[in-house]
Amino acid sequence: MDQSPAIDYRLLVDNLTTAILLVDSNLNIFYLNSSCEALFDISLLRAAGQPVMNLLHLPTDEFNTYEALQNTLSTGQPYTRREATINVNFKDIHVDYTASQLNAGKSYHPLLLIELNPIDRMLKISKEENLIQQHQVARQLVRGVAHEIKNPLAGIRGATQLLARSLNDSQYAEFTDIIINEVDRLRNLADTMLGSRQLPSYELVNIHEPLERVRSLIANQTKKKVKIIRDYDLSLPEVMADRDQLIQVMLNISVNAVQAMMENKEFFAEHQPELILRTRIQRLVTINGVIHRSVVRIDIEDNGPGVPEEIIESVFYPLVTARAKGTGLGLSIAQNIMHQHNGMIECQSVPGKTIFSLYIPWESNHVAK
Ligand SMILES: Nc1ncnc2c1ncn2[C@@H]1O[C@H](COP(=O)(O)OP(=O)(O)O)[C@@H](O)[C@H]1O
Ligand SMILES: [Mg+2]
């Protein structure tokens, strides 16, 4: 028999890519779908009951949103607003939205249905693809240079050892030792520039486990001067990942955060350094052109002075650093590892709040090796 399946409308609404908000007659939020949760980075649980104006209206906006919504609610006349600005986590986002009246039945007050379409999304996707490509070219360049540096080093080291032996004079040993030590230092640097040579070995990982490893490493290293706050969603699914490489990614980012907070003396004197480790499920994330329904998100947040403005756009590029002793390799290596996991790292930063977010798809694709 040919029966179509019964449709679960809630499921349908939650799978729409359009963000949907339902607002009651007091202009308080009644419901939002998954896309809307993702757009405003807020959960239904937290949003329900809040005035919709908190999400939809900026104090600097001259348009009278309140009046327009009220008008639609009472007259039933829909209205559309183009290129409205909303603010999510300190970032301005532009949306087109339409508000219309929704009558749920005679005995109910009418509701407002608001459909939102972010318009920067297309822009952002192409920008991301560009960034990823440029990043890969830069990585290859760095690896090429590292190879060229590394090749002659073994020869120099061997020849110096021979020289030391044939001179057999402690007067010169000091100089040959300097050569050997400096050669070793260069080789280590070149190895870091090359990154891991091993292919990732994937297994199912509960990301809280590597995260906890990193937490205890950082806690030991900073001798409790940094307050570490855990905000974990323990119901997260496991991901296919290389555990050791995940630790390296989380460590590179956390060490940067700690350095930013502790090395800035003025900042350190006035603030209690805080590192927040947060885990969440995030819906509808585009990574390298692929839309994922649901991914695991790990935020590593600090309250330090923020990424210097002049490098924020290029912070993931190799050799970009704002620290005197930095190599500028930590974030580039971390981003590279995440790409191998079909994931990515994003950064948002203002003074007092810097968040590096790791996104790892969990639903599909890696075949365990
Ligand atoms: N949490 C952070 N707060 C402020 N600045 C940061 C943070 N994370 C990274 N940065 C900046 O990004 C730069 C690049 O980081 P990275 O690639 O790890 O190289 P390195 O640590 O060797 O400088 C750092 O020099 C620093 O200026
Ligand atoms: Mg670093």
mmCIF file of C-alpha atoms and ligand atoms in Angstrom:
data_model
loop_
_atom_site.group_PDB
_atom_site.id
_atom_site.type_symbol
_atom_site.label_atom_id
_atom_site.label_comp_id
_atom_site.label_asym_id
_atom_site.label_seq_id
_atom_site.Cartn_x
_atom_site.Cartn_y
_atom_site.Cartn_z
ATOM 1 C CA MET A 1 0.000 0.000 0.000
ATOM 2 C CA ASP A 2 1.175 3.453 -0.818
ATOM 3 C CA GLN A 3 0.726 5.513 2.304
ATOM 4 C CA SER A 4 2.568 8.760 2.809
ATOM 5 C CA PRO A 5 4.172 9.055 6.223
ATOM 6 C CA ALA A 6 2.437 11.136 8.877
ATOM 7 C CA ILE A 7 4.297 14.424 9.054
ATOM 8 C CA ASP A 8 5.552 15.652 12.388
ATOM 9 C CA TYR A 9 5.164 19.395 11.842
ATOM 10 C CA ARG A 10 7.423 20.292 14.740
ATOM 11 C CA LEU A 11 10.200 18.299 13.078
ATOM 12 C CA LEU A 12 9.439 19.994 9.786
ATOM 13 C CA VAL A 13 9.644 23.476 11.303
ATOM 14 C CA ASP A 14 12.867 22.601 13.101
ATOM 15 C CA ASN A 15 14.452 21.500 9.840
ATOM 16 C CA LEU A 16 13.658 24.669 7.934
ATOM 17 C CA THR A 17 16.643 26.837 7.092
ATOM 18 C CA THR A 18 14.437 29.914 7.599
ATOM 19 C CA ALA A 19 14.527 31.219 11.150
ATOM 20 C CA ILE A 20 11.081 31.404 12.683
ATOM 21 C CA LEU A 21 9.914 33.274 15.752
ATOM 22 C CA LEU A 22 6.465 33.134 17.317
ATOM 23 C CA VAL A 23 5.543 36.059 19.518
ATOM 24 C CA ASP A 24 2.536 36.395 21.838
ATOM 25 C CA SER A 25 0.201 39.382 22.118
ATOM 26 C CA ASN A 26 2.506 41.010 24.708
ATOM 27 C CA LEU A 27 5.363 40.805 22.193
ATOM 28 C CA ASN A 28 7.097 38.161 24.282
ATOM 29 C CA ILE A 29 8.747 35.189 22.611
ATOM 30 C CA PHE A 30 6.631 32.084 22.565
ATOM 31 C CA TYR A 31 8.571 29.792 20.306
ATOM 32 C CA LEU A 32 11.609 29.746 18.011
ATOM 33 C CA ASN A 33 12.766 26.991 15.682
ATOM 34 C CA SER A 34 16.268 25.504 15.465
ATOM 35 C CA SER A 35 17.415 27.862 12.728
ATOM 36 C CA CYS A 36 16.340 30.775 14.861
ATOM 37 C CA GLU A 37 18.190 29.350 17.870
ATOM 38 C CA ALA A 38 21.290 29.160 15.683
ATOM 39 C CA LEU A 39 20.802 32.666 14.277
ATOM 40 C CA PHE A 40 20.539 34.343 17.689
ATOM 41 C CA ASP A 41 22.780 31.824 19.456
ATOM 42 C CA ILE A 42 20.104 31.332 22.111
ATOM 43 C CA SER A 43 18.124 28.298 23.209
ATOM 44 C CA LEU A 44 14.340 28.147 23.186
ATOM 45 C CA LEU A 45 14.520 27.552 26.919
ATOM 46 C CA ARG A 46 16.348 30.826 27.512
ATOM 47 C CA ALA A 47 14.447 32.832 24.943
ATOM 48 C CA ALA A 48 10.887 31.849 25.866
ATOM 49 C CA GLY A 49 9.072 34.669 27.683
ATOM 50 C CA GLN A 50 11.659 37.303 26.785
ATOM 51 C CA PRO A 51 10.516 40.463 25.008
ATOM 52 C CA VAL A 52 11.109 39.987 21.291
ATOM 53 C CA MET A 53 12.431 43.543 21.173
ATOM 54 C CA ASN A 54 15.553 42.306 22.993
ATOM 55 C CA LEU A 55 16.440 40.233 19.955
ATOM 56 C CA LEU A 56 15.034 42.289 17.139
ATOM 57 C CA HIS A 57 15.679 45.890 18.003
ATOM 58 C CA LEU A 58 18.915 47.799 18.580
ATOM 59 C CA PRO A 59 18.804 50.971 20.719
ATOM 60 C CA THR A 60 20.567 52.823 17.877
ATOM 61 C CA ASP A 61 17.896 51.827 15.353
ATOM 62 C CA GLU A 62 15.620 54.686 14.319
ATOM 63 C CA PHE A 63 12.900 52.428 12.962
ATOM 64 C CA ASN A 64 10.054 52.017 15.437
ATOM 65 C CA THR A 65 9.996 48.212 15.568
ATOM 66 C CA TYR A 66 7.629 48.136 18.526
ATOM 67 C CA GLU A 67 4.949 50.136 16.755
ATOM 68 C CA ALA A 68 5.290 48.138 13.537
ATOM 69 C CA LEU A 69 4.899 44.819 15.384
ATOM 70 C CA GLN A 70 1.931 46.112 17.397
ATOM 71 C CA ASN A 71 0.312 47.337 14.210
ATOM 72 C CA THR A 72 0.595 43.953 12.501
ATOM 73 C CA LEU A 73 -0.729 42.264 15.611
ATOM 74 C CA SER A 74 -3.860 44.427 15.767
ATOM 75 C CA THR A 75 -4.600 45.009 12.070
ATOM 76 C CA GLY A 76 -3.318 41.745 10.576
ATOM 77 C CA GLN A 77 -1.396 43.754 8.001
ATOM 78 C CA PRO A 78 1.975 42.020 7.450
ATOM 79 C CA TYR A 79 5.160 44.035 7.123
ATOM 80 C CA THR A 80 8.588 43.258 5.734
ATOM 81 C CA ARG A 81 11.786 44.931 6.728
ATOM 82 C CA ARG A 82 14.928 44.632 4.647
ATOM 83 C CA GLU A 83 18.512 44.756 5.871
ATOM 84 C CA ALA A 84 17.604 45.209 9.504
ATOM 85 C CA THR A 85 20.603 44.987 11.805
ATOM 86 C CA ILE A 86 20.565 42.649 14.763
ATOM 87 C CA ASN A 87 23.407 42.027 17.161
ATOM 88 C CA VAL A 88 24.512 38.555 18.158
ATOM 89 C CA ASN A 89 27.506 38.073 20.443
ATOM 90 C CA PHE A 90 28.817 41.572 19.688
ATOM 91 C CA LYS A 91 28.571 41.024 15.945
ATOM 92 C CA ASP A 92 26.209 42.908 13.682
ATOM 93 C CA ILE A 93 24.183 40.634 11.434
ATOM 94 C CA HIS A 94 21.853 41.797 8.662
ATOM 95 C CA VAL A 95 18.505 40.157 8.131
ATOM 96 C CA ASP A 96 15.387 40.527 6.025
ATOM 97 C CA TYR A 97 12.310 39.680 8.029
ATOM 98 C CA THR A 98 8.563 39.512 7.618
ATOM 99 C CA ALA A 99 6.066 39.746 10.443
ATOM 100 C CA SER A 100 2.530 38.483 9.952
ATOM 101 C CA GLN A 101 -0.445 37.711 12.130
ATOM 102 C CA LEU A 102 -1.169 34.111 13.028
ATOM 103 C CA ASN A 103 -4.608 33.206 14.281
ATOM 104 C CA ALA A 104 -4.496 30.084 16.371
ATOM 105 C CA GLY A 105 -8.281 29.981 16.817
ATOM 106 C CA LYS A 106 -11.175 32.072 18.033
ATOM 107 C CA SER A 107 -10.512 31.600 21.713
ATOM 108 C CA TYR A 108 -6.872 32.645 21.503
ATOM 109 C CA HIS A 109 -5.187 36.006 21.130
ATOM 110 C CA PRO A 110 -3.542 36.273 17.724
ATOM 111 C CA LEU A 111 0.189 35.572 17.582
ATOM 112 C CA LEU A 112 2.902 37.159 15.492
ATOM 113 C CA LEU A 113 4.863 34.987 13.113
ATOM 114 C CA ILE A 114 8.259 36.420 12.229
ATOM 115 C CA GLU A 115 10.351 34.819 9.480
ATOM 116 C CA LEU A 116 13.959 35.906 9.280
ATOM 117 C CA ASN A 117 16.550 35.447 6.551
ATOM 118 C CA PRO A 118 20.124 36.410 7.312
ATOM 119 C CA ILE A 119 21.582 38.092 4.249
ATOM 120 C CA ASP A 120 25.253 37.982 5.230
ATOM 121 C CA ARG A 121 25.219 34.223 5.101
ATOM 122 C CA MET A 122 26.072 33.935 1.404
ATOM 123 C CA LEU A 123 28.707 36.561 1.839
ATOM 124 C CA LYS A 124 30.171 34.724 4.785
ATOM 125 C CA ILE A 125 30.291 31.367 3.044
ATOM 126 C CA SER A 126 32.287 32.676 0.098
ATOM 127 C CA LYS A 127 34.582 34.580 2.430
ATOM 128 C CA GLU A 128 35.196 31.406 4.420
ATOM 129 C CA GLU A 129 35.996 29.403 1.314
ATOM 130 C CA ASN A 130 38.465 32.045 0.244
ATOM 131 C CA LEU A 131 40.066 32.042 3.642
ATOM 132 C CA ILE A 132 40.418 28.283 3.685
ATOM 133 C CA GLN A 133 42.052 28.300 0.263
ATOM 134 C CA GLN A 134 44.448 31.073 1.146
ATOM 135 C CA HIS A 135 45.242 29.347 4.374
ATOM 136 C CA GLN A 136 46.102 26.137 2.552
ATOM 137 C CA VAL A 137 48.403 27.947 0.125
ATOM 138 C CA ALA A 138 50.181 29.635 3.024
ATOM 139 C CA ARG A 139 50.534 26.310 4.839
ATOM 140 C CA GLN A 140 52.132 24.731 1.780
ATOM 141 C CA LEU A 141 54.554 27.607 1.487
ATOM 142 C CA VAL A 142 55.599 27.245 5.091
ATOM 143 C CA ARG A 143 56.024 23.498 4.740
ATOM 144 C CA GLY A 144 58.166 24.007 1.648
ATOM 145 C CA VAL A 145 60.428 26.463 3.427
ATOM 146 C CA ALA A 146 60.653 24.149 6.441
ATOM 147 C CA HIS A 147 61.777 21.277 4.217
ATOM 148 C CA GLU A 148 64.445 23.413 2.597
ATOM 149 C CA ILE A 149 65.738 24.490 6.003
ATOM 150 C CA LYS A 150 65.694 20.981 7.351
ATOM 151 C CA ASN A 151 67.476 19.175 4.537
ATOM 152 C CA PRO A 152 70.987 20.565 5.044
ATOM 153 C CA LEU A 153 70.754 20.505 8.841
ATOM 154 C CA ALA A 154 71.582 16.811 9.232
ATOM 155 C CA GLY A 155 74.681 17.334 7.088
ATOM 156 C CA ILE A 156 75.814 20.368 9.080
ATOM 157 C CA ARG A 157 75.290 18.537 12.355
ATOM 158 C CA GLY A 158 77.219 15.433 11.235
ATOM 159 C CA ALA A 159 80.093 17.459 9.825
ATOM 160 C CA THR A 160 80.360 19.505 13.023
ATOM 161 C CA GLN A 161 80.527 16.357 15.139
ATOM 162 C CA LEU A 162 83.317 15.021 12.893
ATOM 163 C CA LEU A 163 85.106 18.325 13.134
ATOM 164 C CA ALA A 164 84.855 18.337 16.939
ATOM 165 C CA ARG A 165 86.230 14.820 17.095
ATOM 166 C CA SER A 166 89.152 15.471 14.762
ATOM 167 C CA LEU A 167 90.034 18.768 16.467
ATOM 168 C CA ASN A 168 89.840 17.050 19.830
ATOM 169 C CA ASP A 169 90.522 20.314 21.597
ATOM 170 C CA SER A 170 88.314 21.628 24.400
ATOM 171 C CA GLN A 171 89.131 25.152 23.303
ATOM 172 C CA TYR A 172 87.031 24.598 20.184
ATOM 173 C CA ALA A 173 84.419 22.369 21.762
ATOM 174 C CA GLU A 174 82.548 25.425 22.954
ATOM 175 C CA PHE A 175 82.082 26.596 19.350
ATOM 176 C CA THR A 176 81.133 23.237 17.914
ATOM 177 C CA ASP A 177 78.597 22.856 20.766
ATOM 178 C CA ILE A 178 77.056 26.179 19.820
ATOM 179 C CA ILE A 179 76.692 25.040 16.207
ATOM 180 C CA ILE A 180 75.104 21.752 17.235
ATOM 181 C CA ASN A 181 72.679 23.402 19.689
ATOM 182 C CA GLU A 182 71.591 26.016 17.187
ATOM 183 C CA VAL A 183 71.157 23.370 14.496
ATOM 184 C CA ASP A 184 68.948 21.392 16.910
ATOM 185 C CA ARG A 185 66.909 24.491 17.658
ATOM 186 C CA LEU A 186 66.387 25.122 13.948
ATOM 187 C CA ARG A 187 65.395 21.504 13.371
ATOM 188 C CA ASN A 188 62.783 21.713 16.126
ATOM 189 C CA LEU A 189 61.397 24.890 14.601
ATOM 190 C CA ALA A 190 61.271 23.293 11.155
ATOM 191 C CA ASP A 191 59.493 20.263 12.635
ATOM 192 C CA THR A 192 56.887 22.555 14.190
ATOM 193 C CA MET A 193 56.474 24.335 10.854
ATOM 194 C CA LEU A 194 55.944 21.018 9.103
ATOM 195 C CA GLY A 195 53.289 20.022 11.617
ATOM 196 C CA SER A 196 52.424 16.472 12.378
ATOM 197 C CA ARG A 197 53.545 14.042 9.723
ATOM 198 C CA GLN A 198 51.217 11.356 10.910
ATOM 199 C CA LEU A 199 47.813 10.985 9.372
ATOM 200 C CA PRO A 200 45.122 11.336 11.976
ATOM 201 C CA SER A 201 43.966 8.074 13.473
ATOM 202 C CA TYR A 202 40.254 8.363 14.076
ATOM 203 C CA GLU A 203 38.350 6.858 16.962
ATOM 204 C CA LEU A 204 35.124 7.742 18.751
ATOM 205 C CA VAL A 205 35.969 10.428 21.276
ATOM 206 C CA ASN A 206 33.901 12.048 23.973
ATOM 207 C CA ILE A 207 35.316 15.559 23.567
ATOM 208 C CA HIS A 208 35.067 16.226 27.308
ATOM 209 C CA GLU A 209 37.866 13.801 27.886
ATOM 210 C CA PRO A 210 40.587 15.667 25.918
ATOM 211 C CA LEU A 211 39.085 18.918 27.206
ATOM 212 C CA GLU A 212 39.539 17.769 30.795
ATOM 213 C CA ARG A 213 43.142 16.794 30.011
ATOM 214 C CA VAL A 214 43.794 20.293 28.713
ATOM 215 C CA ARG A 215 42.056 21.801 31.732
ATOM 216 C CA SER A 216 44.289 20.002 34.193
ATOM 217 C CA LEU A 217 47.417 20.808 32.177
ATOM 218 C CA ILE A 218 46.508 24.508 32.178
ATOM 219 C CA ALA A 219 45.526 24.447 35.862
ATOM 220 C CA ASN A 220 48.935 22.978 36.754
ATOM 221 C CA GLN A 221 50.822 25.329 34.504
ATOM 222 C CA THR A 222 49.153 28.482 35.816
ATOM 223 C CA LYS A 223 49.207 27.334 39.441
ATOM 224 C CA LYS A 224 45.573 28.305 39.949
ATOM 225 C CA LYS A 225 46.125 31.958 39.003
ATOM 226 C CA VAL A 226 43.572 31.488 36.237
ATOM 227 C CA LYS A 227 40.023 30.638 37.224
ATOM 228 C CA ILE A 228 38.822 27.860 34.929
ATOM 229 C CA ILE A 229 35.065 27.598 34.519
ATOM 230 C CA ARG A 230 33.500 24.491 32.994
ATOM 231 C CA ASP A 231 30.197 24.764 31.201
ATOM 232 C CA TYR A 232 29.677 21.358 29.617
ATOM 233 C CA ASP A 233 26.709 19.870 27.853
ATOM 234 C CA LEU A 234 27.281 16.282 28.913
ATOM 235 C CA SER A 235 24.670 14.934 26.529
ATOM 236 C CA LEU A 236 26.862 15.658 23.476
ATOM 237 C CA PRO A 237 27.414 12.803 21.047
ATOM 238 C CA GLU A 238 30.874 11.353 20.545
ATOM 239 C CA VAL A 239 32.845 12.484 17.497
ATOM 240 C CA MET A 240 35.194 10.622 15.167
ATOM 241 C CA ALA A 241 38.500 12.289 15.853
ATOM 242 C CA ASP A 242 42.166 11.868 16.578
ATOM 243 C CA ARG A 243 42.287 12.311 20.338
ATOM 244 C CA ASP A 244 45.888 13.498 20.569
ATOM 245 C CA GLN A 245 45.425 16.009 17.797
ATOM 246 C CA LEU A 246 42.315 17.400 19.504
ATOM 247 C CA ILE A 247 44.367 17.862 22.657
ATOM 248 C CA GLN A 248 46.957 19.755 20.645
ATOM 249 C CA VAL A 249 44.298 22.051 19.152
ATOM 250 C CA MET A 250 42.677 22.795 22.514
ATOM 251 C CA LEU A 251 46.052 23.284 24.154
ATOM 252 C CA ASN A 252 47.349 25.690 21.490
ATOM 253 C CA ILE A 253 44.237 27.834 21.909
ATOM 254 C CA SER A 254 44.143 27.692 25.708
ATOM 255 C CA VAL A 255 47.851 28.521 26.004
ATOM 256 C CA ASN A 256 47.307 31.583 23.790
ATOM 257 C CA ALA A 257 44.425 32.659 26.030
ATOM 258 C CA VAL A 258 46.516 32.238 29.173
ATOM 259 C CA GLN A 259 49.422 34.129 27.615
ATOM 260 C CA ALA A 260 47.131 36.975 26.541
ATOM 261 C CA MET A 261 45.725 37.270 30.076
ATOM 262 C CA MET A 262 48.950 36.848 32.064
ATOM 263 C CA GLU A 263 51.526 38.592 29.886
ATOM 264 C CA ASN A 264 49.631 41.835 29.779
ATOM 265 C CA LYS A 265 50.686 43.235 33.151
ATOM 266 C CA GLU A 266 48.212 46.120 33.247
ATOM 267 C CA PHE A 267 45.342 43.821 32.412
ATOM 268 C CA PHE A 268 46.463 41.157 34.845
ATOM 269 C CA ALA A 269 46.719 43.709 37.671
ATOM 270 C CA GLU A 270 43.066 44.714 37.280
ATOM 271 C CA HIS A 271 41.312 41.508 36.292
ATOM 272 C CA GLN A 272 40.961 38.023 37.646
ATOM 273 C CA PRO A 273 41.923 35.958 34.589
ATOM 274 C CA GLU A 274 39.121 33.599 33.632
ATOM 275 C CA LEU A 275 39.086 30.790 31.135
ATOM 276 C CA ILE A 276 35.698 29.326 30.204
ATOM 277 C CA LEU A 277 35.458 25.899 28.569
ATOM 278 C CA ARG A 278 32.011 25.492 27.043
ATOM 279 C CA THR A 279 30.534 22.648 24.983
ATOM 280 C CA ARG A 280 27.321 22.784 22.968
ATOM 281 C CA ILE A 281 25.425 21.311 20.081
ATOM 282 C CA GLN A 282 25.074 23.781 17.248
ATOM 283 C CA ARG A 283 22.600 23.382 14.439
ATOM 284 C CA LEU A 284 22.986 24.285 10.772
ATOM 285 C CA VAL A 285 26.631 25.168 10.422
ATOM 286 C CA THR A 286 28.317 25.620 7.047
ATOM 287 C CA ILE A 287 31.874 24.357 6.950
ATOM 288 C CA ASN A 288 33.866 24.597 3.752
ATOM 289 C CA GLY A 289 30.709 24.728 1.654
ATOM 290 C CA VAL A 290 28.957 21.813 3.349
ATOM 291 C CA ILE A 291 25.886 22.455 5.478
ATOM 292 C CA HIS A 292 25.836 20.270 8.580
ATOM 293 C CA ARG A 293 22.574 19.774 10.410
ATOM 294 C CA SER A 294 24.250 19.523 13.733
ATOM 295 C CA VAL A 295 27.826 19.820 14.940
ATOM 296 C CA VAL A 296 29.634 19.756 18.262
ATOM 297 C CA ARG A 297 30.906 23.180 19.312
ATOM 298 C CA ILE A 298 33.671 23.785 21.840
ATOM 299 C CA ASP A 299 34.239 27.375 22.996
ATOM 300 C CA ILE A 300 37.455 28.389 24.673
ATOM 301 C CA GLU A 301 36.778 31.846 26.059
ATOM 302 C CA ASP A 302 39.001 34.242 27.967
ATOM 303 C CA ASN A 303 38.497 37.681 29.479
ATOM 304 C CA GLY A 304 41.883 38.973 28.341
ATOM 305 C CA PRO A 305 42.625 42.100 26.294
ATOM 306 C CA GLY A 306 41.531 40.524 22.993
ATOM 307 C CA VAL A 307 43.294 39.695 19.731
ATOM 308 C CA PRO A 308 45.112 42.829 18.490
ATOM 309 C CA GLU A 309 43.007 44.486 15.803
ATOM 310 C CA GLU A 310 45.754 44.544 13.198
ATOM 311 C CA ILE A 311 46.006 40.739 13.113
ATOM 312 C CA ILE A 312 42.417 39.656 13.782
ATOM 313 C CA GLU A 313 41.662 38.995 10.094
ATOM 314 C CA SER A 314 44.830 36.940 9.588
ATOM 315 C CA VAL A 315 45.164 35.331 12.980
ATOM 316 C CA PHE A 316 44.979 31.758 11.593
ATOM 317 C CA TYR A 317 47.708 32.331 9.002
ATOM 318 C CA PRO A 318 51.099 30.785 9.624
ATOM 319 C CA LEU A 319 53.767 33.111 10.999
ATOM 320 C CA VAL A 320 51.237 35.740 12.115
ATOM 321 C CA THR A 321 52.049 36.673 15.681
ATOM 322 C CA ALA A 322 51.810 39.695 17.956
ATOM 323 C CA ARG A 323 54.110 38.248 20.606
ATOM 324 C CA ALA A 324 57.843 38.956 20.749
ATOM 325 C CA LYS A 325 58.676 35.298 21.298
ATOM 326 C CA GLY A 326 55.829 33.899 19.218
ATOM 327 C CA THR A 327 56.224 31.747 16.113
ATOM 328 C CA GLY A 328 52.713 32.344 14.795
ATOM 329 C CA LEU A 329 52.311 28.631 14.162
ATOM 330 C CA GLY A 330 49.966 27.574 16.975
ATOM 331 C CA LEU A 331 46.664 28.643 15.424
ATOM 332 C CA SER A 332 47.633 27.712 11.875
ATOM 333 C CA ILE A 333 48.454 24.162 12.979
ATOM 334 C CA ALA A 334 45.242 24.000 15.004
ATOM 335 C CA GLN A 335 43.132 25.175 12.030
ATOM 336 C CA ASN A 336 44.852 22.642 9.809
ATOM 337 C CA ILE A 337 44.038 19.781 12.168
ATOM 338 C CA MET A 338 40.427 20.896 12.332
ATOM 339 C CA HIS A 339 40.190 20.968 8.514
ATOM 340 C CA GLN A 340 41.404 17.381 8.460
ATOM 341 C CA HIS A 341 38.481 16.601 10.754
ATOM 342 C CA ASN A 342 36.099 18.382 8.335
ATOM 343 C CA GLY A 343 35.712 21.003 11.033
ATOM 344 C CA MET A 344 36.891 24.552 11.585
ATOM 345 C CA ILE A 345 37.878 27.130 14.155
ATOM 346 C CA GLU A 346 36.296 30.559 14.357
ATOM 347 C CA CYS A 347 37.384 33.514 16.417
ATOM 348 C CA GLN A 348 35.482 36.477 17.767
ATOM 349 C CA SER A 349 37.210 38.959 19.974
ATOM 350 C CA VAL A 350 36.637 42.254 21.767
ATOM 351 C CA PRO A 351 38.626 43.486 24.764
ATOM 352 C CA GLY A 352 37.483 41.453 27.759
ATOM 353 C CA LYS A 353 35.923 38.649 25.727
ATOM 354 C CA THR A 354 37.693 36.453 23.213
ATOM 355 C CA ILE A 355 36.110 33.228 22.020
ATOM 356 C CA PHE A 356 37.736 30.596 19.867
ATOM 357 C CA SER A 357 35.053 28.118 18.761
ATOM 358 C CA LEU A 358 35.882 24.673 17.408
ATOM 359 C CA TYR A 359 33.227 23.035 15.252
ATOM 360 C CA ILE A 360 33.345 19.272 14.705
ATOM 361 C CA PRO A 361 30.720 17.449 12.635
ATOM 362 C CA TRP A 362 29.581 14.276 14.310
ATOM 363 C CA GLU A 363 26.781 12.852 12.200
ATOM 364 C CA SER A 364 28.654 11.333 9.334
ATOM 365 C CA ASN A 365 31.637 10.884 7.322
ATOM 366 C CA HIS A 366 34.913 9.671 8.796
ATOM 367 C CA VAL A 367 35.561 6.033 8.412
ATOM 368 C CA ALA A 368 37.467 4.704 11.381
ATOM 369 C CA LYS A 369 40.904 3.517 10.376
HETATM 370 N N1 LIG B 1 43.024 34.436 23.320
HETATM 371 C C1 LIG B 1 43.765 35.376 22.708
HETATM 372 N N2 LIG B 1 43.761 36.662 23.139
HETATM 373 C C2 LIG B 1 44.498 37.609 22.518
HETATM 374 N N3 LIG B 1 45.301 37.374 21.463
HETATM 375 C C3 LIG B 1 45.363 36.121 20.989
HETATM 376 C C4 LIG B 1 44.613 35.055 21.569
HETATM 377 N N4 LIG B 1 44.871 33.928 20.868
HETATM 378 C C5 LIG B 1 45.747 34.274 19.902
HETATM 379 N N5 LIG B 1 46.055 35.581 19.968
HETATM 380 C C6 LIG B 1 46.955 36.313 19.071
HETATM 381 O O1 LIG B 1 47.176 35.511 17.926
HETATM 382 C C7 LIG B 1 48.570 35.412 17.664
HETATM 383 C C8 LIG B 1 48.862 34.104 16.950
HETATM 384 O O2 LIG B 1 48.753 32.986 17.811
HETATM 385 P P1 LIG B 1 49.538 31.646 17.462
HETATM 386 O O3 LIG B 1 49.222 31.247 16.079
HETATM 387 O O4 LIG B 1 49.281 30.640 18.546
HETATM 388 O O5 LIG B 1 51.062 32.089 17.485
HETATM 389 P P2 LIG B 1 51.959 32.527 18.740
HETATM 390 O O6 LIG B 1 51.276 32.080 19.981
HETATM 391 O O7 LIG B 1 53.249 31.800 18.506
HETATM 392 O O8 LIG B 1 52.106 34.012 18.626
HETATM 393 C C9 LIG B 1 49.222 35.576 19.013
HETATM 394 O O9 LIG B 1 50.523 36.108 18.883
HETATM 395 C C10 LIG B 1 48.297 36.560 19.720
HETATM 396 O O10 LIG B 1 48.659 37.889 19.395
HETATM 397 MG MG MG B 2 50.415 30.241 20.339
#
